[in-house]
mmCIF file of C-alpha atoms in Angstrom:
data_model
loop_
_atom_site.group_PDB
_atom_site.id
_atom_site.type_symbol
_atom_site.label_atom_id
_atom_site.label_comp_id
_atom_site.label_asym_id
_atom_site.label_seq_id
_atom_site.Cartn_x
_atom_site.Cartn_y
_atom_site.Cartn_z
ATOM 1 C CA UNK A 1 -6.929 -10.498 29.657
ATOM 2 C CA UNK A 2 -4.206 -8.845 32.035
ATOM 3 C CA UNK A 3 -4.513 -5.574 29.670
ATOM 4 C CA UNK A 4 -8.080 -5.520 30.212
ATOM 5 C CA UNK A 5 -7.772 -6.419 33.883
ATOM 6 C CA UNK A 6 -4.974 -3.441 34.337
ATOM 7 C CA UNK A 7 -7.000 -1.038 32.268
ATOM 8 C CA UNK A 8 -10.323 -1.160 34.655
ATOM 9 C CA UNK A 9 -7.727 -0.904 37.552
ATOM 10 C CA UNK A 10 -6.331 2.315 36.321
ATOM 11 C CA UNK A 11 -10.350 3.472 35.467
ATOM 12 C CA UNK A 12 -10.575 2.943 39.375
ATOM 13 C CA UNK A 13 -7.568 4.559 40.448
ATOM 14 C CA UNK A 14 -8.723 7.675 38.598
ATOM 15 C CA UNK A 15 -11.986 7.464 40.368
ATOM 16 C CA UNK A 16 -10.861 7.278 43.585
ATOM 17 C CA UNK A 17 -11.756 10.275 44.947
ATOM 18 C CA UNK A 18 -15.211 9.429 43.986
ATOM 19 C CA UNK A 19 -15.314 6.491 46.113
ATOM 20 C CA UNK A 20 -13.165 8.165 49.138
ATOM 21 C CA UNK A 21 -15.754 10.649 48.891
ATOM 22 C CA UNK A 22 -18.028 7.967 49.998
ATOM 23 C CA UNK A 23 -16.139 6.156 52.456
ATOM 24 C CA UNK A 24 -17.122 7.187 55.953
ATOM 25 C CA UNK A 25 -13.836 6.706 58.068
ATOM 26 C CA UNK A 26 -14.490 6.477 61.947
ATOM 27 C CA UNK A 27 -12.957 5.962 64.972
ATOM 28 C CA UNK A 28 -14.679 3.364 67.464
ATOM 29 C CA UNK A 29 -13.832 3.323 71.072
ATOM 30 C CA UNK A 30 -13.453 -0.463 72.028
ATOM 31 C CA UNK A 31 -12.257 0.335 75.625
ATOM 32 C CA UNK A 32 -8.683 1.568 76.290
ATOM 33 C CA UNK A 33 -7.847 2.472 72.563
ATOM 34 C CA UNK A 34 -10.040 3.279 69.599
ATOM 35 C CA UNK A 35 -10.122 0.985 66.069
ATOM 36 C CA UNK A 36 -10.310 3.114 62.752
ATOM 37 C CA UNK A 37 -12.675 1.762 60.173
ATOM 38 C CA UNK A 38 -13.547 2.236 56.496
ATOM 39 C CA UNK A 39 -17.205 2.059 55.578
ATOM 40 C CA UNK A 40 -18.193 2.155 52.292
ATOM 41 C CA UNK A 41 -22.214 2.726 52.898
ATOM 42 C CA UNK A 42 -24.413 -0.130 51.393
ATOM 43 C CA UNK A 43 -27.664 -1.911 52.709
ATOM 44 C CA UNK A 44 -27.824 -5.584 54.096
ATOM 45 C CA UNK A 45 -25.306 -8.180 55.389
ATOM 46 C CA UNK A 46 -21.818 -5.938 55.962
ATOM 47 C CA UNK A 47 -18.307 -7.758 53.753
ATOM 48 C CA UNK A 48 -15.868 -6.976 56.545
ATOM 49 C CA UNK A 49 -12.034 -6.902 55.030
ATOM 50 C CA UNK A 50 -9.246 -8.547 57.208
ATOM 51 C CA UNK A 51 -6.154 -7.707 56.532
ATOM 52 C CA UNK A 52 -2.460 -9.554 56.517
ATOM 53 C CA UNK A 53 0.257 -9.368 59.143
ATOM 54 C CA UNK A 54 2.038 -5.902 58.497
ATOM 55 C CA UNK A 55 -0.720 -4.295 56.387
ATOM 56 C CA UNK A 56 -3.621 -1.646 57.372
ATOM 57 C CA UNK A 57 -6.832 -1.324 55.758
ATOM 58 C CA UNK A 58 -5.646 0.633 52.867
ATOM 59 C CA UNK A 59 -4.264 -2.736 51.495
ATOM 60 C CA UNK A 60 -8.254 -2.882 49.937
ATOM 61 C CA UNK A 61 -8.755 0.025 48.577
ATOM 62 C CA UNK A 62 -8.908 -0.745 45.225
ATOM 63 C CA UNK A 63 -10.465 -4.133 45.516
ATOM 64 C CA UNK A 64 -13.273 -2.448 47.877
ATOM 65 C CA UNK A 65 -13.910 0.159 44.965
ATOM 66 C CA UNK A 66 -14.264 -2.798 42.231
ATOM 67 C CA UNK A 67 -16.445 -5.692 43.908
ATOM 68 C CA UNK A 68 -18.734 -1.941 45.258
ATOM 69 C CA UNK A 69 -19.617 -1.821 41.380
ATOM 70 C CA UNK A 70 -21.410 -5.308 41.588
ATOM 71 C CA UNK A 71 -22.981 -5.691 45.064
ATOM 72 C CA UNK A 72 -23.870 -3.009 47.479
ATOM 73 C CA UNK A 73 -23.439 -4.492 50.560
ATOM 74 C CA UNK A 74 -21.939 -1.980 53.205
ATOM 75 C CA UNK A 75 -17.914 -2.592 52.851
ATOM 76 C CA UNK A 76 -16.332 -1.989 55.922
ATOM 77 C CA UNK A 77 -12.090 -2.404 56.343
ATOM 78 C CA UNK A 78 -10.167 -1.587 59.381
ATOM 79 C CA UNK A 79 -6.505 -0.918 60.838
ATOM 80 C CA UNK A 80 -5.841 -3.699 63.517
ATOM 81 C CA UNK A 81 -4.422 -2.348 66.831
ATOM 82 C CA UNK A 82 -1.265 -0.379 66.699
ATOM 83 C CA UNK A 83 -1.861 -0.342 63.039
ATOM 84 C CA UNK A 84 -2.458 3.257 60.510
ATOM 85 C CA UNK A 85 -4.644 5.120 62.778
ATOM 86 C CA UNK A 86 -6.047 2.808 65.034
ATOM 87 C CA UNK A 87 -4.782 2.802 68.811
ATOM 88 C CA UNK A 88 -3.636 -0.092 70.981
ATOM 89 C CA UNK A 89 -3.676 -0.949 74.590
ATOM 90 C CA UNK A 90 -0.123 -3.061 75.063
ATOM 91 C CA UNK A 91 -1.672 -4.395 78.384
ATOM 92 C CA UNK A 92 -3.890 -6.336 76.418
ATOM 93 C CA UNK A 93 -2.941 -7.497 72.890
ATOM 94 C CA UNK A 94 -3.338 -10.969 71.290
ATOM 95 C CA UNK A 95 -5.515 -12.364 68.944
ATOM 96 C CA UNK A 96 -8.540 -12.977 71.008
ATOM 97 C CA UNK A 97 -8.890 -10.074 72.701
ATOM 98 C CA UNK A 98 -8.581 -8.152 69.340
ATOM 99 C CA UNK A 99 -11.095 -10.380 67.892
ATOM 100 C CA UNK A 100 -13.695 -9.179 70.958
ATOM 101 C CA UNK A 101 -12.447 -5.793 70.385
ATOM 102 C CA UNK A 102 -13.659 -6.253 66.283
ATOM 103 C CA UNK A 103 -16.968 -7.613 67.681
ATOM 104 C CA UNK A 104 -17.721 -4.509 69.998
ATOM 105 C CA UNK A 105 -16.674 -2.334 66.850
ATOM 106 C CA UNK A 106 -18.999 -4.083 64.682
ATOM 107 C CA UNK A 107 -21.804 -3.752 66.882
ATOM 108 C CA UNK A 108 -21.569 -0.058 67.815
ATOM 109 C CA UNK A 109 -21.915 0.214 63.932
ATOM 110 C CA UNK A 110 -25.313 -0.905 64.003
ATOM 111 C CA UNK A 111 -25.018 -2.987 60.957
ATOM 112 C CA UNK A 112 -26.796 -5.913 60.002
ATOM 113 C CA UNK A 113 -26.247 -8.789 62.370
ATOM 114 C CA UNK A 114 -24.601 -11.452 59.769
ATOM 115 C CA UNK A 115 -21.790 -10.973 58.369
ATOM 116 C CA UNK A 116 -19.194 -11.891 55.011
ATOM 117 C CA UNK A 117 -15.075 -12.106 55.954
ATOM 118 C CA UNK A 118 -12.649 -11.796 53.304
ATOM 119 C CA UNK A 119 -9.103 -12.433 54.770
ATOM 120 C CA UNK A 120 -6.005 -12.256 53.467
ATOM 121 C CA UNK A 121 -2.554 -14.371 54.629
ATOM 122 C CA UNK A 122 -2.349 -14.027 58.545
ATOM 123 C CA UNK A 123 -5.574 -12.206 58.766
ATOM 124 C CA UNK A 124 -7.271 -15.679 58.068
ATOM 125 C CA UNK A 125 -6.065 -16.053 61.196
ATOM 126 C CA UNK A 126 -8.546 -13.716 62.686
ATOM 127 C CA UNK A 127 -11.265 -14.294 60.400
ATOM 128 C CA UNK A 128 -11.201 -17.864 62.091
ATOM 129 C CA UNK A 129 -11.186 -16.655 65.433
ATOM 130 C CA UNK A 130 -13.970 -14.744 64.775
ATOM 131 C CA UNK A 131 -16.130 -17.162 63.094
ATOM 132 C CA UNK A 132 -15.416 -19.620 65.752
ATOM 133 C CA UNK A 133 -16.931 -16.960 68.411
ATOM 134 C CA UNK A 134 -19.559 -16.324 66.037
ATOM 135 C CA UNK A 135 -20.671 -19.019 64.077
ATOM 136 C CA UNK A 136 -24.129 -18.688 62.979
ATOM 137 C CA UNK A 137 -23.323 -14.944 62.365
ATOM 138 C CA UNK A 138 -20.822 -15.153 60.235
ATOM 139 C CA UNK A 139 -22.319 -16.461 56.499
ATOM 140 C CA UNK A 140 -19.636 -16.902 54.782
ATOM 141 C CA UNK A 141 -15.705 -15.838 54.103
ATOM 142 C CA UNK A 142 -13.229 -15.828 51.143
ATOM 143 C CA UNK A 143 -9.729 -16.620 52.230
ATOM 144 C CA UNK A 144 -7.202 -15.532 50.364
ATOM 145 C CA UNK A 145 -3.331 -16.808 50.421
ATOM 146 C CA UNK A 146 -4.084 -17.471 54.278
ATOM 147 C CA UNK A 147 -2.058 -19.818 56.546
ATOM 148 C CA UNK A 148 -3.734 -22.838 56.959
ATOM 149 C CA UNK A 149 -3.242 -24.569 60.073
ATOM 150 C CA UNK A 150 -1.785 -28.012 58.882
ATOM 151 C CA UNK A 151 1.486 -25.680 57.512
ATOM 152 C CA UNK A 152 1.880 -23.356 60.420
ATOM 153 C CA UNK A 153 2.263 -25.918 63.301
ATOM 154 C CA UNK A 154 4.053 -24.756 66.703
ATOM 155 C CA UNK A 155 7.859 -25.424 65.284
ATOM 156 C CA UNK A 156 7.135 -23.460 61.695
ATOM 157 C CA UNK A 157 5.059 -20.535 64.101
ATOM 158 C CA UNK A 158 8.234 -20.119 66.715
ATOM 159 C CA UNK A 159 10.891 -20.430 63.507
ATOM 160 C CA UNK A 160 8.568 -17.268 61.450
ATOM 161 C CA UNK A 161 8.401 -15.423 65.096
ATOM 162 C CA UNK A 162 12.281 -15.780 65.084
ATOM 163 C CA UNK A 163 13.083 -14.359 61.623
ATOM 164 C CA UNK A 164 12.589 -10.974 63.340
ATOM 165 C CA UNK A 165 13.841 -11.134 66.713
ATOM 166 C CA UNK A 166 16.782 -9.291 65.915
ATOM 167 C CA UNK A 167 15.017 -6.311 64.465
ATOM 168 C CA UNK A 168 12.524 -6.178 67.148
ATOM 169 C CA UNK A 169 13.738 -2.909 68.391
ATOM 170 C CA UNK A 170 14.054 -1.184 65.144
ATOM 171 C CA UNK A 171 10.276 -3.058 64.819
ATOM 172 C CA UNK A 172 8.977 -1.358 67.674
ATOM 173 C CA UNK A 173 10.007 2.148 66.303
ATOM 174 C CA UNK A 174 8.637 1.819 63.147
ATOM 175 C CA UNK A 175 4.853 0.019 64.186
ATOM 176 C CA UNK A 176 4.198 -0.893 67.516
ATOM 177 C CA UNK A 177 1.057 -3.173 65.492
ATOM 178 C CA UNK A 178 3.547 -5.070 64.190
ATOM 179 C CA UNK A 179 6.035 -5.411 66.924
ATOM 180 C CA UNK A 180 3.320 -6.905 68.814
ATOM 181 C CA UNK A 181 2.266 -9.110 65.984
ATOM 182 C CA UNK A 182 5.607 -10.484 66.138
ATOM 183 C CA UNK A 183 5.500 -10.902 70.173
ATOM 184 C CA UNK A 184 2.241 -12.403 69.720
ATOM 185 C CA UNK A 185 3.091 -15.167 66.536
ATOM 186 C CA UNK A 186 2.896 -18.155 68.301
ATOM 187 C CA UNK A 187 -0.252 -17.784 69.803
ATOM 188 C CA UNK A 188 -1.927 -15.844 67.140
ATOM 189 C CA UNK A 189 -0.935 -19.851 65.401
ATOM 190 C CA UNK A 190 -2.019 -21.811 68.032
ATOM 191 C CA UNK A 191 -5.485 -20.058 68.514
ATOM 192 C CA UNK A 192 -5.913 -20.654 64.726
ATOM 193 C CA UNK A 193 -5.419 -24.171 65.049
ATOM 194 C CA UNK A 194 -6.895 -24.529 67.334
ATOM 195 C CA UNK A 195 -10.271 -23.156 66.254
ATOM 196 C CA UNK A 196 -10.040 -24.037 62.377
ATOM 197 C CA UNK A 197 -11.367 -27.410 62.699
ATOM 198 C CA UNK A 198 -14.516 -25.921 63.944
ATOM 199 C CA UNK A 199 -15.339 -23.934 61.437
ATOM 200 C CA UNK A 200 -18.583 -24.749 59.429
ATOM 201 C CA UNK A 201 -19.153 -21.487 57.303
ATOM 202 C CA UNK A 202 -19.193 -21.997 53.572
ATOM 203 C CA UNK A 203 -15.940 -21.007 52.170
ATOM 204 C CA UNK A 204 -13.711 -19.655 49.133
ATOM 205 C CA UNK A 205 -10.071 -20.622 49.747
ATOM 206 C CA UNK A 206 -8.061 -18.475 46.710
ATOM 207 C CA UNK A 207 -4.026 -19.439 47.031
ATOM 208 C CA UNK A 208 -1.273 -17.924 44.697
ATOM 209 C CA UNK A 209 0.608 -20.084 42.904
ATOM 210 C CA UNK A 210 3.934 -17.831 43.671
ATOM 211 C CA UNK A 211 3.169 -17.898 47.312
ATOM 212 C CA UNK A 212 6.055 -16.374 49.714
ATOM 213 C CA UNK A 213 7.903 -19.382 50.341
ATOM 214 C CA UNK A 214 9.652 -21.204 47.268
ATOM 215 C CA UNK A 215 10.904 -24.734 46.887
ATOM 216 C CA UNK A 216 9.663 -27.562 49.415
ATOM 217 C CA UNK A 217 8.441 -25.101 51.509
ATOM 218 C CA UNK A 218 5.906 -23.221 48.900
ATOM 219 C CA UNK A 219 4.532 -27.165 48.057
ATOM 220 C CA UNK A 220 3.868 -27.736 51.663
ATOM 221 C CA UNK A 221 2.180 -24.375 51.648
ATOM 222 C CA UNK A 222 0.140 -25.196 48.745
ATOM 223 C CA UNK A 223 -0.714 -28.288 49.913
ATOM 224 C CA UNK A 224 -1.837 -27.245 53.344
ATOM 225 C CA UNK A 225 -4.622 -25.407 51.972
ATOM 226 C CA UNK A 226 -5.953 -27.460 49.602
ATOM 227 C CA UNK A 227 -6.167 -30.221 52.200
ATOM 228 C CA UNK A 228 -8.085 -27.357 54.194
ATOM 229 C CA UNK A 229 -10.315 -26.814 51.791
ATOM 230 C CA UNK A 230 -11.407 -30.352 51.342
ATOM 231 C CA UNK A 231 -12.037 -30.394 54.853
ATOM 232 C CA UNK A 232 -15.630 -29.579 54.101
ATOM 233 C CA UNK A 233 -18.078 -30.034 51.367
ATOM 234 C CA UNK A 234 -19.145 -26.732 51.685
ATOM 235 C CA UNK A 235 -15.304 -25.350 50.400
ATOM 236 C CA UNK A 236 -14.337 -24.161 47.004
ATOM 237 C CA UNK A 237 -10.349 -23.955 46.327
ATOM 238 C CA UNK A 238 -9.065 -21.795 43.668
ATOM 239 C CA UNK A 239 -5.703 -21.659 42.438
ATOM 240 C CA UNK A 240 -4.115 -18.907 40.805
ATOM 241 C CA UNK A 241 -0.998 -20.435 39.256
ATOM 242 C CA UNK A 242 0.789 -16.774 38.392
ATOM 243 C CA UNK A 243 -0.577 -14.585 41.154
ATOM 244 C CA UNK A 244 1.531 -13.709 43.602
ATOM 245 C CA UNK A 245 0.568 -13.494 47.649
ATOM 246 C CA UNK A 246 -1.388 -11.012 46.985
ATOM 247 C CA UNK A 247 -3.915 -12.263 44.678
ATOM 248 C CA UNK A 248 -6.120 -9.366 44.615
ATOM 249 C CA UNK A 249 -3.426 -6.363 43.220
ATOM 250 C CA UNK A 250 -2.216 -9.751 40.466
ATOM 251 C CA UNK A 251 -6.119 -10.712 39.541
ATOM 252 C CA UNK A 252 -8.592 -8.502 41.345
ATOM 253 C CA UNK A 253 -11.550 -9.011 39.029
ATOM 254 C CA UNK A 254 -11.019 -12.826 39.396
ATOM 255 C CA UNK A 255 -11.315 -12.162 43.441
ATOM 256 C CA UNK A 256 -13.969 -10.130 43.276
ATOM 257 C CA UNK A 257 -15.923 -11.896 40.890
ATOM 258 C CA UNK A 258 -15.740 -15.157 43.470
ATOM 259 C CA UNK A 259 -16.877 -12.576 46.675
ATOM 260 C CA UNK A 260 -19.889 -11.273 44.806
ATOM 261 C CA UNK A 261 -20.661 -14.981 43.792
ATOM 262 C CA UNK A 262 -20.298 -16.822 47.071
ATOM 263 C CA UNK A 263 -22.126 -13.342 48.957
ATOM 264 C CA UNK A 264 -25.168 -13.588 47.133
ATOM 265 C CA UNK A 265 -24.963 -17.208 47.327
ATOM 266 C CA UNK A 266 -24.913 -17.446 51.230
ATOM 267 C CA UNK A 267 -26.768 -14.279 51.055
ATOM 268 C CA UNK A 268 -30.157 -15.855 49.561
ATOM 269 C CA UNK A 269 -29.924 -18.863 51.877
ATOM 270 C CA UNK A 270 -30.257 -16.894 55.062
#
């Protein structure tokens, strides 16, 4: 099953000019800086791709170019602030205003006015956010390996913040995204705590069974989002005992199989 699975990814890879060839990449002005986007053309409700803390949009590529050969929904990624090529305006960075920022984005797209999330780890975080500000326009999401909110309470957010205060300097010269994301840890958390109870959108919740964190640590991880995903009847979990964090480079046609299901699903209910 893995050969087969590692034998359509290498098909991809060799068509991947093909599909860059289609991508449309574009620079939207969202005020003081501009946001660089993907878009992989397609017709009806847009599957916007949210990435994890420290990655850019190119972190989908190759899942983008697989679940494009089942559905053809427009598939749009993007480089957060400070992140790849997108801009940033350090007199205004957190979580919410970024979130606004995605929204104006979006709509200067002129895309379909519902949309699908998939998020992976910390971008979960921002996929919430955004469903919380847009609730009956968001139709559904598939989170993958994110942090749910019963694991990352205020002493785990300010002890993950610390890991890197010591290399914030050498941070800051290397991504000023990131250096922020760091600055901005514990209330990136505490927004997504805040507004995760909220959240009524039918969900996928996909966690690796070789998360990041190992011993107690990885069970309380594991357990956090199953308990999130039971939160709601309207919640599938999915574990993937031998994936690692990111599930979608270990098992992509498992991930993309469940974002083409649970699209047209939400799809032909709205």
């Amino acid at each position: 099953m893995r050969f087969h699975q590692s034998v359509i990814i290498v098909l991809l890879l060799l068509l991947g000019n093909i599909v860059t060839a289609q991508t449309n990449d574009s620079l939207i002005n969202v005020g003081n800086h501009k946001l660089n986007f993907s878009i992989l053309a397609g017709s009806g409700m847009p599957i916007i791709f949210e990435s994890g803390g420290g990655n850019d949009g190119t972190v989908w590529k190759e899942l983008i170019a697989l679940v494009s050969q089942k559905i053809k929904a427009p598939l749009i990624a993007y480089d957060r602030a400070g992140f790849e090529k997108s801009g940033i305006d350090t007199t205004q960075i957190n979580i919410s205003k970024e979130v606004i920022n995605l929204e104006n984005a979006l709509n200067q797209l002129n895309l379909d006015n519902r949309y699908f999330f998939v998020a992976h780890s910390l971008g979960g975080n921002y996929a919430m956010k955004f469903i919380s500000n847009n609730p009956k326009k968001v139709k559904g999401a598939v989170f993958i390996d994110i942090v749910s909110p019963k694991f990352m309470d205020e002493k785990r957010a300010l002890y993950t913040k610390n890991l890197f205060i010591d290399s914030l300097e050498q941070i800051k010269k290397e991504s000023i995204g990131f250096y922020h994301l760091v600055l901005n840890y514990e209330n990136t958390s505490e927004v997504m705590r805040n507004v995760a109870s909220s959240i009524e959108t039918p969900l996928t919740i996909i966690a690796s069974g070789l998360t990041p964190f190992e011993g107690n640590d990885r069970t309380l991880f594991l357990s956090g989002l199953k308990q999130f995903s039971e939160q709601r009847k309207n919640r599938k979990y999915i574990l993937v005992e031998k994936a690692e964090h990111y599930v979608f480079y270990d098992e992509p046609i498992l991930v993309a199989d469940e974002i083409v299901r649970l699209y047209n699903l939400v799809n032909s209910e709205n």
